[in-house]
Coordinates of C-alpha atoms in Angstrom, one line a residue:
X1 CA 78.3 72.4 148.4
X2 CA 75.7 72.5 151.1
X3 CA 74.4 75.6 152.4
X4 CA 75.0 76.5 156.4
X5 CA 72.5 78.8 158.1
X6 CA 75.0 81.2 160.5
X7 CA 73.7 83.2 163.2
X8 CA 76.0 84.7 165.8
X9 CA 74.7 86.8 169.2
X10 CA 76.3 87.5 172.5
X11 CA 75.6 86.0 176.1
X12 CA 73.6 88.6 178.1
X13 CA 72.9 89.1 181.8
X14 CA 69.5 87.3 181.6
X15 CA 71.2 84.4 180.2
X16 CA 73.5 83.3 183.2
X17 CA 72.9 81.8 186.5
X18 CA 74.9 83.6 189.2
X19 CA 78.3 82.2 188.5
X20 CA 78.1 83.7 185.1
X21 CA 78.1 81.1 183.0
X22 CA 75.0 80.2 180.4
X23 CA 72.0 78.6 182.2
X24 CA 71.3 75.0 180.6
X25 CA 67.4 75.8 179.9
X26 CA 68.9 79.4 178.1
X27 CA 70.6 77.1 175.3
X28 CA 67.0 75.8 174.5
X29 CA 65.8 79.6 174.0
X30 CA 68.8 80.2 172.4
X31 CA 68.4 76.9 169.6
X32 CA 64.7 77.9 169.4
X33 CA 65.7 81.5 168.4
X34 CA 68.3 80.0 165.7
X35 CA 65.5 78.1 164.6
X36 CA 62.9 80.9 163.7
X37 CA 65.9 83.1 162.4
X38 CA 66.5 80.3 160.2
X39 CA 62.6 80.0 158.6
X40 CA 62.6 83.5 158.2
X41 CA 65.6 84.6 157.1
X42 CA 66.4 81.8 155.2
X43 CA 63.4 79.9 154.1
X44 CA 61.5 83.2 153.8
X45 CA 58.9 81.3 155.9
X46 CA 58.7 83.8 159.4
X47 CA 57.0 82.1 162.4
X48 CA 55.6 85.8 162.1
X49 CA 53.4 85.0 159.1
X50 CA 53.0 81.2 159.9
X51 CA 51.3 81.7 163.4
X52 CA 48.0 83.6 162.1
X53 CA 47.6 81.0 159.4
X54 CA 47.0 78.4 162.1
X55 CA 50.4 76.9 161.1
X56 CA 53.9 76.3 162.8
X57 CA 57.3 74.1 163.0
X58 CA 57.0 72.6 167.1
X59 CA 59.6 70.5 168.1
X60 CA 59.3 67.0 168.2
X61 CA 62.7 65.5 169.1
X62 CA 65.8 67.6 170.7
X63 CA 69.1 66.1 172.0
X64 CA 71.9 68.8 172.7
X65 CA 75.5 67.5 173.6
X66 CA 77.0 70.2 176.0
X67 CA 81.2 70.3 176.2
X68 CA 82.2 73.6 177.4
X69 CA 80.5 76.5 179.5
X70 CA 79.6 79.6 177.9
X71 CA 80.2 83.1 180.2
X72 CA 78.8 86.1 180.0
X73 CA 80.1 88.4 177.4
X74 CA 81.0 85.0 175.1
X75 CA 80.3 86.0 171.3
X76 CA 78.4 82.4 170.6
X77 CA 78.5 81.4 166.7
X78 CA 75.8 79.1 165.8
X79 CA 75.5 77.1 162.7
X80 CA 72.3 75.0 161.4
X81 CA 72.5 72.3 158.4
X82 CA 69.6 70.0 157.7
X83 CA 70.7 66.9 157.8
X84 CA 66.9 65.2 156.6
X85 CA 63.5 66.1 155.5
X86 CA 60.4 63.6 155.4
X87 CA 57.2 64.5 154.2
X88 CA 56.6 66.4 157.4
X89 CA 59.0 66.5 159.4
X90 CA 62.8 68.1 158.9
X91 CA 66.3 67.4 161.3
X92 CA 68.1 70.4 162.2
X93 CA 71.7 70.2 163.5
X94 CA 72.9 73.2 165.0
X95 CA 76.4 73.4 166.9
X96 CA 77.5 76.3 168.6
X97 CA 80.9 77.7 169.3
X98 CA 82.9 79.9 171.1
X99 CA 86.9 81.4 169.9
X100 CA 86.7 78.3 167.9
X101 CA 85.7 75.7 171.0
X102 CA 82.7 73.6 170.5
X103 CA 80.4 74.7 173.5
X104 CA 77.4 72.3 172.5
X105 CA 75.7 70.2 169.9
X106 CA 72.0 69.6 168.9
X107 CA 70.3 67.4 166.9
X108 CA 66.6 68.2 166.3
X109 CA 63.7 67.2 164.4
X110 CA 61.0 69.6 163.9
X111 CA 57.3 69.1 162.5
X112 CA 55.6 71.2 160.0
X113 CA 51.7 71.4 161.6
X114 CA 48.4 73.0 161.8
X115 CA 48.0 74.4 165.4
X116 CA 43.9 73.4 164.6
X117 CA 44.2 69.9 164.8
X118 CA 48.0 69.6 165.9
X119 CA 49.0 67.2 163.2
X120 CA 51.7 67.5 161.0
X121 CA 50.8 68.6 157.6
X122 CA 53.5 67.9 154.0
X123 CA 55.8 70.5 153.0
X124 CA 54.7 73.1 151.0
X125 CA 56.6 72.2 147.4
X126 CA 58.1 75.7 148.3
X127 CA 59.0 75.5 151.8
X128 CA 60.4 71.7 150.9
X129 CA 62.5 73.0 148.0
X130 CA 64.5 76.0 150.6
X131 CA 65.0 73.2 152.6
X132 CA 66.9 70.9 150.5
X133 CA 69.3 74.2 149.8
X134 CA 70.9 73.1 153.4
X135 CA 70.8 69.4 152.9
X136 CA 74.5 67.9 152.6
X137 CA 75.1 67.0 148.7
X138 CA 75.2 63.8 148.8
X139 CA 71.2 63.7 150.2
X140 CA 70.0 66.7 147.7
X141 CA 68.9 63.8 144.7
X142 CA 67.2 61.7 146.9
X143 CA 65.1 64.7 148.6

């Protein structure tokens, strides 16, 4: 069974637009914040540690499906499986519900790099291995 990164946090103030509902551009925040929780706390790789050493995971592909409004107050449940790793390079699917309703979907592929030279550098063996942990099953023997 594959493993699923979960990470739940409420909608705040500073994250609606005066109707109260979620502000579109918050959702990025909000996927980029899943996505260091996720290195640190799962991969034991914190953006924390990475950063000094000149080295990072940037985005280089998003696309997030959005199917219901989120209001302030919502209790938002995210949850992050990896659906792919290349030699640099890793997909991240993270979806994101409410009571149970879907309120958006994201597929993203992020780069591991050196801020020097900005070009992506391989896995660590280490780094690669946590990884696979969240790959579906069927994709762990190939990896």
């Amino acid at each position: 069974m594959n493993a699923i990164f979960k990470l739940s946090r409420q909608v705040e103030f500073n994250h609606c637009d005066a109707a109260g509902i979620v502000f579109y551009p918050r959702y990025f925040e909000m996927i980029a914040a899943v996505q260091e929780r996720f290195f640190a706390d799962a991969l034991g790789a914190s953006w924390a540690e990475m950063t000094p050493a000149g080295l990072g995971t940037p985005m280089g592909e998003i696309t997030v499906r959005f199917s219901n409004p989120s209001r302030l107050g919502d209790m938002l449940d995210f949850a992050l499986v990896v659906p792919r790793i290349g030699t640099a390079s890793a997909g991240l699917d993270i979806t994101c519900h409410s009571g149970g309703e879907l309120r958006f979907s994201c597929n993203a592929t992020v780069v591991y790099a050196a801020f020097d030279t900005g070009r992506s550098l391989p896995w660590p063996a280490d780094l690669r291995t946590k990884l696979t942990e969240f790959l579906p099953e069927d994709r762990k023997k190939t990896a």
